[in-house]
Coordinates of C-alpha atoms and ligand atoms in Angstrom, one line a residue:
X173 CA -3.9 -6.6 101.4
X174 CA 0.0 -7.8 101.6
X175 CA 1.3 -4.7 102.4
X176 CA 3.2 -4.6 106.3
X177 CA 3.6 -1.0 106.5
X178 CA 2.4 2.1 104.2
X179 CA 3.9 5.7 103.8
X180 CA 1.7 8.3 103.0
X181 CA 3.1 11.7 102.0
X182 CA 6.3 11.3 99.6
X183 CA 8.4 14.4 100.0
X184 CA 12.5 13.3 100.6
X185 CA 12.1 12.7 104.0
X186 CA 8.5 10.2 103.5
X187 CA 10.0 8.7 100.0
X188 CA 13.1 7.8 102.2
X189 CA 11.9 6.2 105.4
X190 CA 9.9 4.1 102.8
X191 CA 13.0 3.3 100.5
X192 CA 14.4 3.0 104.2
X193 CA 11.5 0.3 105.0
X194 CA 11.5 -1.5 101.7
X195 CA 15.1 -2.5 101.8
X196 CA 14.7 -4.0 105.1
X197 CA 12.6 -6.4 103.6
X198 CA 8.7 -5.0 104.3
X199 CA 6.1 -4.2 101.8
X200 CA 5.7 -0.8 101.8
X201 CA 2.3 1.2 100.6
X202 CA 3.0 4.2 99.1
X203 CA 1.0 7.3 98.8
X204 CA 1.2 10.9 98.2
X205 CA -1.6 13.2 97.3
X206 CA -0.5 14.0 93.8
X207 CA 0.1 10.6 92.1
X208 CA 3.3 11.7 90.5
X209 CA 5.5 11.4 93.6
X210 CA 4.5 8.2 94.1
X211 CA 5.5 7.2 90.2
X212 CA 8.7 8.7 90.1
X213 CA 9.5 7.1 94.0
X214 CA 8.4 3.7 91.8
X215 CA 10.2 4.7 88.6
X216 CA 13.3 5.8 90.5
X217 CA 14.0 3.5 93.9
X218 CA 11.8 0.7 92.9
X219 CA 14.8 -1.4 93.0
X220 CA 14.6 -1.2 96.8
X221 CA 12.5 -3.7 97.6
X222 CA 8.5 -4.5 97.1
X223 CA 6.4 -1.4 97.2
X224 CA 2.6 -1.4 96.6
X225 CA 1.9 2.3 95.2
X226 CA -1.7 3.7 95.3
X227 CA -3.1 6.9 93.4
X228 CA -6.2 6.6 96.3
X229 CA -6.3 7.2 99.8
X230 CA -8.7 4.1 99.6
X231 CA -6.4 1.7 97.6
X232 CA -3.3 2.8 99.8
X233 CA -5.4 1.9 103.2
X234 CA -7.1 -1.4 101.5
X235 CA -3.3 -2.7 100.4
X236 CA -2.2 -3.1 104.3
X237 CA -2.4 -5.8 106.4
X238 CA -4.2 -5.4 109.5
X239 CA -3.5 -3.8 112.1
X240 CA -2.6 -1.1 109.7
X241 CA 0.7 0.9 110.3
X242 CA 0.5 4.2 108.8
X243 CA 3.4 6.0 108.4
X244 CA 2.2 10.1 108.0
X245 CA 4.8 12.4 106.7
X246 CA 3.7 15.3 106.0
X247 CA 4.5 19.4 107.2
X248 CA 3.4 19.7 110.9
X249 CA 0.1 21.4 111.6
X250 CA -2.7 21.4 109.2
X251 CA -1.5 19.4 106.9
X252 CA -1.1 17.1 109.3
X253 CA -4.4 17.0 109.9
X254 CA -6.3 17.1 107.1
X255 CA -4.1 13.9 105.9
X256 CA -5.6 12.3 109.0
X257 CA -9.1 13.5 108.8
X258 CA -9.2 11.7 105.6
X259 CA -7.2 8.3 106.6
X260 CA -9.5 8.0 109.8
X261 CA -12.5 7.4 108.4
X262 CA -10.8 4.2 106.8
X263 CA -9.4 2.9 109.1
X264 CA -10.6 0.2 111.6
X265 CA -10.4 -0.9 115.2
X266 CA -6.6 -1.7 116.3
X267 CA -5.0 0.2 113.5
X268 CA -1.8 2.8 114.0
X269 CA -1.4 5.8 112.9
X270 CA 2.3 7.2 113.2
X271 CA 2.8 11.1 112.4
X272 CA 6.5 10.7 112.1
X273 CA 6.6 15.0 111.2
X274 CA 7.9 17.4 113.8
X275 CA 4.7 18.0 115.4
X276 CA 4.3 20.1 118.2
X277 CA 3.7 17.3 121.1
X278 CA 0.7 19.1 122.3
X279 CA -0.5 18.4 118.8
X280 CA -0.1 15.1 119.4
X281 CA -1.6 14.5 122.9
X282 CA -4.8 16.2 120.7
X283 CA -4.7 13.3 117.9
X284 CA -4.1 11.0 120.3
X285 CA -7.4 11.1 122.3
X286 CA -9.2 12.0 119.2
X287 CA -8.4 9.1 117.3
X288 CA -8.4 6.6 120.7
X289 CA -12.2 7.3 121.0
X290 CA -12.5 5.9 117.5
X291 CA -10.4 2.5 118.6
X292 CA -7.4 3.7 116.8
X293 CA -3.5 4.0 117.9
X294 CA -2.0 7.3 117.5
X295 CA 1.7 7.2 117.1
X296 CA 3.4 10.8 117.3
X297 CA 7.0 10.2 116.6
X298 CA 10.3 12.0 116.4
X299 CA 12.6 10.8 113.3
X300 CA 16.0 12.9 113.9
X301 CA 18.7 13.2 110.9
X302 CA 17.3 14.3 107.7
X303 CA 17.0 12.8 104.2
X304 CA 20.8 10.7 104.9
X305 CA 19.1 9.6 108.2
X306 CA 15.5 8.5 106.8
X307 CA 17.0 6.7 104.4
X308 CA 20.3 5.0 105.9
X309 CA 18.9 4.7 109.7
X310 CA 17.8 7.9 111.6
X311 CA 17.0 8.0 115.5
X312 CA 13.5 7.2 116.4
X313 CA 11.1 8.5 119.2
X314 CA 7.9 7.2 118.9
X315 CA 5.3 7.9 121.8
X316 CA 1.8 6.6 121.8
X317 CA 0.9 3.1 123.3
X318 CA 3.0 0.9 124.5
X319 CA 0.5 -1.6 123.3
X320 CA 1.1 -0.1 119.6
X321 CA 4.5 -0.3 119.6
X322 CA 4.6 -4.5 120.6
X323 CA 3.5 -4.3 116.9
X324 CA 5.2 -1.2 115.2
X325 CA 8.9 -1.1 117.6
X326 CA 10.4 -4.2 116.1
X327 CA 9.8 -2.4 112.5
X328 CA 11.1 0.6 113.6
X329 CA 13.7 -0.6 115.2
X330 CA 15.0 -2.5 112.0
X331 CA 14.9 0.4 110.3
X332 CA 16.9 2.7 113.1
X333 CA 20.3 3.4 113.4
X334 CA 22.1 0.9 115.2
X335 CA 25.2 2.1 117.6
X336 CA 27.0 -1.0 118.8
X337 CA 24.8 -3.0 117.0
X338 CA 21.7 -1.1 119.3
X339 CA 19.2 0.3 117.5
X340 CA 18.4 3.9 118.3
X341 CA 14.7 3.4 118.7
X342 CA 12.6 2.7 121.1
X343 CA 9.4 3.3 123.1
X344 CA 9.6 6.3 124.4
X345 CA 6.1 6.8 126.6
X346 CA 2.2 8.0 126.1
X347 CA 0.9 10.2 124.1
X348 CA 2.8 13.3 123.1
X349 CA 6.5 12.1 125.0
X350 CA 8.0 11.2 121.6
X351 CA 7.1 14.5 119.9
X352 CA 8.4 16.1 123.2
X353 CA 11.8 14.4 123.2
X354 CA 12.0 15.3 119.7
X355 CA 11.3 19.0 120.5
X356 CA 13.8 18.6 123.4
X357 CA 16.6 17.2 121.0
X358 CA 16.6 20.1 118.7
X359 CA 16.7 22.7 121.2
X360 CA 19.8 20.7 122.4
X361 CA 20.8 20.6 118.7
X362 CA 20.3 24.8 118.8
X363 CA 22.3 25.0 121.8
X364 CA 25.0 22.8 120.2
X365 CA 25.4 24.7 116.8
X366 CA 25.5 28.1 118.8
X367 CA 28.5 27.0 121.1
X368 CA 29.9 25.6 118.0
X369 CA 29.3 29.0 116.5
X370 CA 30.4 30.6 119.5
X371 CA 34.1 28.5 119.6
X372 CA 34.4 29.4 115.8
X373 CA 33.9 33.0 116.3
X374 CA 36.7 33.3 119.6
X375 CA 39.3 31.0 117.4
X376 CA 38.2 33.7 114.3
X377 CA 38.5 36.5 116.9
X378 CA 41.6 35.6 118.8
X379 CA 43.6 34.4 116.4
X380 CA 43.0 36.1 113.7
X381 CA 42.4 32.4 112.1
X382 CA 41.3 32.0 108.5
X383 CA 37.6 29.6 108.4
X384 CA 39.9 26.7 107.0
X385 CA 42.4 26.8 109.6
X386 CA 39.5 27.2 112.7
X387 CA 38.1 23.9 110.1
X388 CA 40.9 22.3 110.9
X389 CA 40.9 22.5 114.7
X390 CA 37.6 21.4 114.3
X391 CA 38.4 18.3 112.3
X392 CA 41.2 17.5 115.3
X393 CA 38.8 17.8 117.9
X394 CA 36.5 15.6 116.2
X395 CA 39.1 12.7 117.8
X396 CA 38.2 13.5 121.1
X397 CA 35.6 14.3 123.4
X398 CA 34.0 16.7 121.7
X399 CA 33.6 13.7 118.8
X400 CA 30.4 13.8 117.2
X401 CA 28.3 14.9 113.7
X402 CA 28.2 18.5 114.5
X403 CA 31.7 19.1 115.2
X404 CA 32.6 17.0 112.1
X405 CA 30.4 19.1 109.5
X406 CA 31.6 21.8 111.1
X407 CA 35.3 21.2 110.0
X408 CA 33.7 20.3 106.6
X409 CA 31.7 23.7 106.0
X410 CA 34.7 25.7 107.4
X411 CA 36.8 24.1 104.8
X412 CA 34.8 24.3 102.2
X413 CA 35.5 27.2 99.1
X414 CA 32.9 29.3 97.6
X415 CA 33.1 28.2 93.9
X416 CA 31.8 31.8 92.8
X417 CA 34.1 33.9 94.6
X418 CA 37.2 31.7 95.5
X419 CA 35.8 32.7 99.5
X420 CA 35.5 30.5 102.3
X421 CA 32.1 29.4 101.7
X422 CA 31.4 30.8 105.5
X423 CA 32.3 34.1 104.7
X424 CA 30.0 34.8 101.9
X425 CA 26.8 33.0 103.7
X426 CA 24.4 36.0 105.2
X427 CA 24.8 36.0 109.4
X428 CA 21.0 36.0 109.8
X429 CA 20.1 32.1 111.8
X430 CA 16.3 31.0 111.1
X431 CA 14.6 28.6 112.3
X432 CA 11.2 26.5 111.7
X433 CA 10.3 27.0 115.5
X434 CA 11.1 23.7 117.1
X435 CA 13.9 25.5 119.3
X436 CA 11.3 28.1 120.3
X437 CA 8.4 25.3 121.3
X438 CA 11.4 24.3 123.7
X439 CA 12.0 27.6 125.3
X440 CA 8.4 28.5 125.6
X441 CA 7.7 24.7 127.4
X442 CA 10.8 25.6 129.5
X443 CA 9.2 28.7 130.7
X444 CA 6.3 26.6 131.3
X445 CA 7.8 23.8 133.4
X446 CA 10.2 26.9 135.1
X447 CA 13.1 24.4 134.1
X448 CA 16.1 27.0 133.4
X449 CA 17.1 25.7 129.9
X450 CA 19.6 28.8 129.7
X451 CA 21.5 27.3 127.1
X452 CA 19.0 26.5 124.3
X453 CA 17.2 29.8 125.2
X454 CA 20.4 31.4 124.7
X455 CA 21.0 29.6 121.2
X456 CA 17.3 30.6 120.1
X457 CA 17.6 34.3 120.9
X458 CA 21.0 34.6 119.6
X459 CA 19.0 33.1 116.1
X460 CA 16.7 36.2 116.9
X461 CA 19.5 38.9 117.6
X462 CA 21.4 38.1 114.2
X463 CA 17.7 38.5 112.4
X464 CA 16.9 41.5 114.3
X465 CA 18.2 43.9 111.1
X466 CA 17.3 47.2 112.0
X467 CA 18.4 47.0 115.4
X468 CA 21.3 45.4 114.7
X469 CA 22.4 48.7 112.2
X470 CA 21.6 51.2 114.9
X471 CA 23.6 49.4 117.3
X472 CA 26.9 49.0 114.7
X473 CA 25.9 52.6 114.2
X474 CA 26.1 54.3 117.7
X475 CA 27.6 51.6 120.2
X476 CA 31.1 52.0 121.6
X477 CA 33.1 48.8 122.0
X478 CA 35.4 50.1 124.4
X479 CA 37.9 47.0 124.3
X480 CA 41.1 46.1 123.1
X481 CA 42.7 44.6 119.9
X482 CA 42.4 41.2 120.8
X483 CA 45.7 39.6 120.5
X484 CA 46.3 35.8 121.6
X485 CA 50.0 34.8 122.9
X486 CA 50.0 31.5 123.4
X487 CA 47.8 30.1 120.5
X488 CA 47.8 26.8 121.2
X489 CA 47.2 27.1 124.8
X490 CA 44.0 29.3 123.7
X491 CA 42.9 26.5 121.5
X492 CA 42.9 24.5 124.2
X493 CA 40.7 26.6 126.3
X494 CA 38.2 26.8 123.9
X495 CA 37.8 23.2 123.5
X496 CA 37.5 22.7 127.3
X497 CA 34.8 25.8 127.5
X498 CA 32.9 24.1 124.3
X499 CA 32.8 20.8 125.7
X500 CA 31.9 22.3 129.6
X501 CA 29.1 24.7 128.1
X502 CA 27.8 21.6 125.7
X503 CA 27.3 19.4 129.3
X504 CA 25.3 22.2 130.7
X505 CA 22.8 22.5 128.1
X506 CA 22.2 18.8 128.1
X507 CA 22.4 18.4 131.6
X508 CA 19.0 21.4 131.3
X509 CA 17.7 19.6 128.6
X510 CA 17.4 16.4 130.3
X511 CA 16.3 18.1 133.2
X512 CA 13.0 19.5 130.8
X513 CA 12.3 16.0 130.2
X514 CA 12.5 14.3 133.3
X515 CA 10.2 17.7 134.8
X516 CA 7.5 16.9 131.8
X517 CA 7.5 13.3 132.4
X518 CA 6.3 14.0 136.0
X519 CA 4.3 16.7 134.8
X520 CA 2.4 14.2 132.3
X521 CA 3.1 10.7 133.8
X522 CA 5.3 9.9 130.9
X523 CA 7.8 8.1 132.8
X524 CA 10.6 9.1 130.2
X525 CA 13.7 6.9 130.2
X526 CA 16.6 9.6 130.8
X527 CA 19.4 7.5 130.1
X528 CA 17.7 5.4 127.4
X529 CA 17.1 8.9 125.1
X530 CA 21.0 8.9 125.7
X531 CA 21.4 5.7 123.7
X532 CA 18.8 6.3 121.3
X533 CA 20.8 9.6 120.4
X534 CA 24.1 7.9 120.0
X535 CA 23.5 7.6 116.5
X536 CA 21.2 9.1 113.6
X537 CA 20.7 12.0 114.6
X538 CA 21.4 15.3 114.5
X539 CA 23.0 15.3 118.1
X540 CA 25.0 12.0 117.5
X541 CA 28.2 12.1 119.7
X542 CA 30.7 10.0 121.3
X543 CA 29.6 11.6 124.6
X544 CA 26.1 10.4 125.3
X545 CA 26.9 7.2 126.0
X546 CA 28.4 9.0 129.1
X547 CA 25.1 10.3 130.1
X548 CA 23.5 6.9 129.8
X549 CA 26.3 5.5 132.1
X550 CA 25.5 8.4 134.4
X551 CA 21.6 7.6 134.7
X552 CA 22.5 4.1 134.8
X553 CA 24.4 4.7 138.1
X554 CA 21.4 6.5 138.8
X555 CA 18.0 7.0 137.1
X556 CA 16.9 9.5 139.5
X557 CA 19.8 11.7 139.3
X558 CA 19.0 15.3 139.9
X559 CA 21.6 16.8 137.9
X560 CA 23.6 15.7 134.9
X561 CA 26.2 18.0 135.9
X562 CA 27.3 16.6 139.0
X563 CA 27.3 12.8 137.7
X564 CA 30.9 11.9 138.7
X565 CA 32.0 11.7 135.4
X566 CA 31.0 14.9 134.4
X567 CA 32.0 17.1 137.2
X568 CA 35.6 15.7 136.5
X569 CA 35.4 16.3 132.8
X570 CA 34.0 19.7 133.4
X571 CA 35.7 20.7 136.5
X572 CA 39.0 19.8 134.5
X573 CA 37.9 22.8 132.4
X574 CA 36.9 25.3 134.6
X575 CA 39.7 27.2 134.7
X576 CA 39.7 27.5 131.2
X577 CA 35.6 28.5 131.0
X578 CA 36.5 31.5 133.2
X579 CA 39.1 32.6 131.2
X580 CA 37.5 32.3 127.8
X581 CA 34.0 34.4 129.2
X582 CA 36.4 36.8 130.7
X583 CA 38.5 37.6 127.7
X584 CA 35.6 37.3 125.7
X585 CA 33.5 40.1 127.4
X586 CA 37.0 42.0 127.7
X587 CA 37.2 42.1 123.9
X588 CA 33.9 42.9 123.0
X589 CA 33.2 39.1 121.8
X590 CA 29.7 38.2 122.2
X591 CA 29.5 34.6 123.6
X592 CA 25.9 34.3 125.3
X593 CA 25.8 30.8 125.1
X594 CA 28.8 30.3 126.8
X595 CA 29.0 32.8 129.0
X596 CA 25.1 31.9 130.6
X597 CA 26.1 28.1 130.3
X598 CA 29.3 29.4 133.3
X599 CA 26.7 31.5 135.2
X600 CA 24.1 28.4 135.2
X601 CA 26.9 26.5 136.6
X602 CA 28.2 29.1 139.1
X603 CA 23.9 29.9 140.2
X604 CA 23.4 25.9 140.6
X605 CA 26.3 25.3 143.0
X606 CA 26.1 28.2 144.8
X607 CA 26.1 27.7 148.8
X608 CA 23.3 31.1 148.8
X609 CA 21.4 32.9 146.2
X610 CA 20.8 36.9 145.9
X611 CA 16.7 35.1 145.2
X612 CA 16.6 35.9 149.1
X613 CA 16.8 39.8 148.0
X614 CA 13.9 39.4 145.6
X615 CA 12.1 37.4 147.8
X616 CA 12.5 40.8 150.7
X617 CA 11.5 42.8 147.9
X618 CA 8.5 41.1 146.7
X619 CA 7.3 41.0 150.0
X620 CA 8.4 45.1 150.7
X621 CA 6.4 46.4 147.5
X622 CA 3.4 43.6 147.5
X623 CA 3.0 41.8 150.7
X624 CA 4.3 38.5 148.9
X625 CA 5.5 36.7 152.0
X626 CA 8.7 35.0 152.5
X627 CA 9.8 32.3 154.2
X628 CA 12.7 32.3 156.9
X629 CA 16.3 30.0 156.8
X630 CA 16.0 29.5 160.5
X631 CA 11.8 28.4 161.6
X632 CA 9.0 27.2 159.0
X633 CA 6.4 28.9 158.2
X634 CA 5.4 31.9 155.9
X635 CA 5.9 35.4 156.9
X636 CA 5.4 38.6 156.0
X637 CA 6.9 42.8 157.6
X638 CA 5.2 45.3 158.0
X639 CA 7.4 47.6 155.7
X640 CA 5.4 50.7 155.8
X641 CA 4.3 50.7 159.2
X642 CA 6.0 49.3 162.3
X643 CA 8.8 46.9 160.7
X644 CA 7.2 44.2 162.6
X645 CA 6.7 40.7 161.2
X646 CA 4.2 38.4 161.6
X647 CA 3.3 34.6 160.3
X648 CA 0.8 34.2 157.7
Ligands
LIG931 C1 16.6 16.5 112.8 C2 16.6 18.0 112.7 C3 15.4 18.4 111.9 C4 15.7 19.8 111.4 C5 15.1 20.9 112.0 C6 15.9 22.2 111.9 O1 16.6 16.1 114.0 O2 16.7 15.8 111.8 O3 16.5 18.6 114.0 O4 14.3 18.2 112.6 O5 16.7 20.0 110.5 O6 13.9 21.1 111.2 O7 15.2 23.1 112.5 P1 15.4 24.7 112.3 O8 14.9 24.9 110.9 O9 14.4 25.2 113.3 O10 16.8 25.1 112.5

């Protein structure tokens, strides 16, 4: 057994994190269940370091030093499982098992008590930033122990991204609270690539712009606040030519979004928690809506846009505005996404570092951008914050743009531009600082049509009228 850490399940993103492993120095195991994945991993990228390749499950297990470190990559789900009903039974007391997949973190909590009955750690990690990112560093959320990780965070923390020299790993808290940050991150990721979508489709609509010159906005906003991977690959797609058709690439791509459901776990735990994540629930449904095929040719069919040629004066001043709505709209979905984790981590007991998910999602992943390290600074000046929006620093940066939201959702909805992401991101902002809710209506109602009780601005206590009889009220 000379073996410090083993990969089992060698699809790109598995065969990567263990290249990724190997030429950090470690002795990887290898494993896949057909052999030849393994051999070609050996054939091809042995030259990255010391690998100990196994055709068994057995052999793979009896190569590692103890405490084992597992690495599981696998699809989420039951192939999940079955790889760990079989590794279990081989394991001993002390060992880790790390299911770096996109499980769904309830998933994980399960695994996690099943296997801590046997004596054995149950990692359930989130790995963020594909094949590039397994291999070259990606951001890492592992949950599980914190016990488990004295052993298996210095590993993955080599292996990580590093931002500033910081790696962009570490613990993240019991059980399933990697998996869940994880799950949070892409629906932040949704909610990013549909305001991205969104500014693409006003600079297409307004302007009249070609996808190459709207690519090249994006590229120049890419050197400021807005800076991160999205926006960047953005500008590349935009530019990029259809080799077939001479097209921008763009244009000849269907407008039906899918997804693998990771967005959708994050709206359905939002609903759970009641956290309003608008934004990502927005960017899922608006996935949904360009899928829904039938109902979107009865509504080209028979609905009226009533609404003007859309024709922009001042195009630079437009520009502008879009970039100030972008960034505004992209502070309010992570301000509701960081809002879901800290209302989880009460829920569970998780005790999730806000601001350290900021700095673990500086780099590697999917959401990299310039502007997290401004929400670290904000839960740094304050870990119990309430709302990332009205950290100092971003109600400055976003009330700089106000102006500029209102008029991009107005114009929008005047020309018949649908922008739902950006147009609910302005409402969640207008609902949350509002001095008095219309809630105070449905509150009279509810309490009109089903005796629901209300409570009163000016005495505590619970009350309830009598609607259909004397209009008196009386205390519950
Ligand atoms: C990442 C990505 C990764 C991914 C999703 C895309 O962090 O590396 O989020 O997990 O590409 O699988 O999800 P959809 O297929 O649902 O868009």
């Amino acid at each position: 057994a000379r073996a410090q850490i083993g990969v089992t399940g060698l699809a790109v993103m598995g065969r990567n994190l263990a290249r990724n492993f190997a030429r950090h120095g470690y002795t990887v195991a290898v494993h896949n269940r057909s052999y030849g994945k393994t051999q070609s991993l050996i054939a091809e990228n042995g030259d990255d370091g010391d690998f100990v390749p196994s055709e068994s499950m057995e052999d793979f297990v009896a190569s590692l030093e103890r405490p084992r470190k597992v690495v599981v990559m696998v699809k989420a789900g039951a192939a999940t499982d079955a790889v760990i009903d079989e590794l279990v039974p081989l394991l001993e007391e002390g060992d880790i098992v790390v299911d770096a997949g996109n499980a769904h973190f309830p998933d994980t909590i399960r695994r996690e008590n099943a296997l801590r009955e046997k004596g054995l750690h149950f990692v359930g990690t989130g790995v963020s930033g594909g094949e590039e990112g397994a291999l070259n560093g990606p951001s890492i959320m592992p949950g599980g122990t914190a016990e488990s990780y004295e052993s298996l965070g210095p590993i993955l923390e080599d292996i990580s991204a590093k931002v500033d020299g910081v790696p962009c790993c570490t613990y993240v808290g019991p059980d399933g609270a990697g998996h869940f940050v994880k799950m949070v991150h892409n629906g932040i990721e949704y909610a990013d690539m549909q305001l991205i979508a969104e500014a693409y489709d006003l600079l297409k609509q307004g302007l009249g712009a070609s996808a190459a010159e709207i690519g090249q906005i994006f590229a120049e906003w890419n050197t400021g606040d807005l800076e991160s991977f999205l926006i960047e690959i953005t500008a590349d797609v935009l530019q990029h030519v259809d080799a077939e058709t001479g097209s921008a690439f763009v244009d000849v791509v269907l407008d039906q979004a899918e997804q693998k459901g990771t967005g959708r776990w994050t709206v359905q735990n939002g609903l759970d928690l009641g956290v309003p994540i608008t934004g990502i629930a927005e960017a899922t449904f608006a996935r949904a809506l360009s899928g829904s095929v039938p109902q979107r040719e009865a509504g080209r069919a028979a609905l009226p846009a009533d609404a003007g040629t859309w024709a922009v004066e001042d195009r630079d001043a437009f520009v502008e505005d879009v970039r100030l709505a972008l960034f505004a709209s992209k502070v309010v979905a992570y301000s509701q996404g960081f809002d879901q984790i800290a209302a989880a981590s009460a829920e569970n007991g998780w005790d999730i570092d806000r601001g350290a998910m900021a700095r673990i999602w500086r780099g590697g992943c999917i959401i990299r951008a310039r502007f997290l390290n401004r929400i670290t600074e904000a839960y740094e000046r304050d870990a119990e914050l309430p709302l990332l929006l009205a950290d100092e620093y971003f109600t400055g940066a976003v009330g700089n743009g106000l102006a500029a939201w209102r008029r991009i959702v107005s114009q929008a909805a005047l020309n018949g531009v649908p922008v739902p992401a950006f147009a609910s991101s302005l409402s969640y902002y207008d609902g949350v600082r509002a001095e008095r809710l219309p809630a105070a209506l449905i509150q009279a109602q509810r309490d009109f049509f089903g005796a629901h009780t209300y409570k009163r601005v000016d005495r505590e206590g619970t009350f309830h009228t009598e609607w259909s009889l004397d209009r008196s009220e009386s205390q519950a």
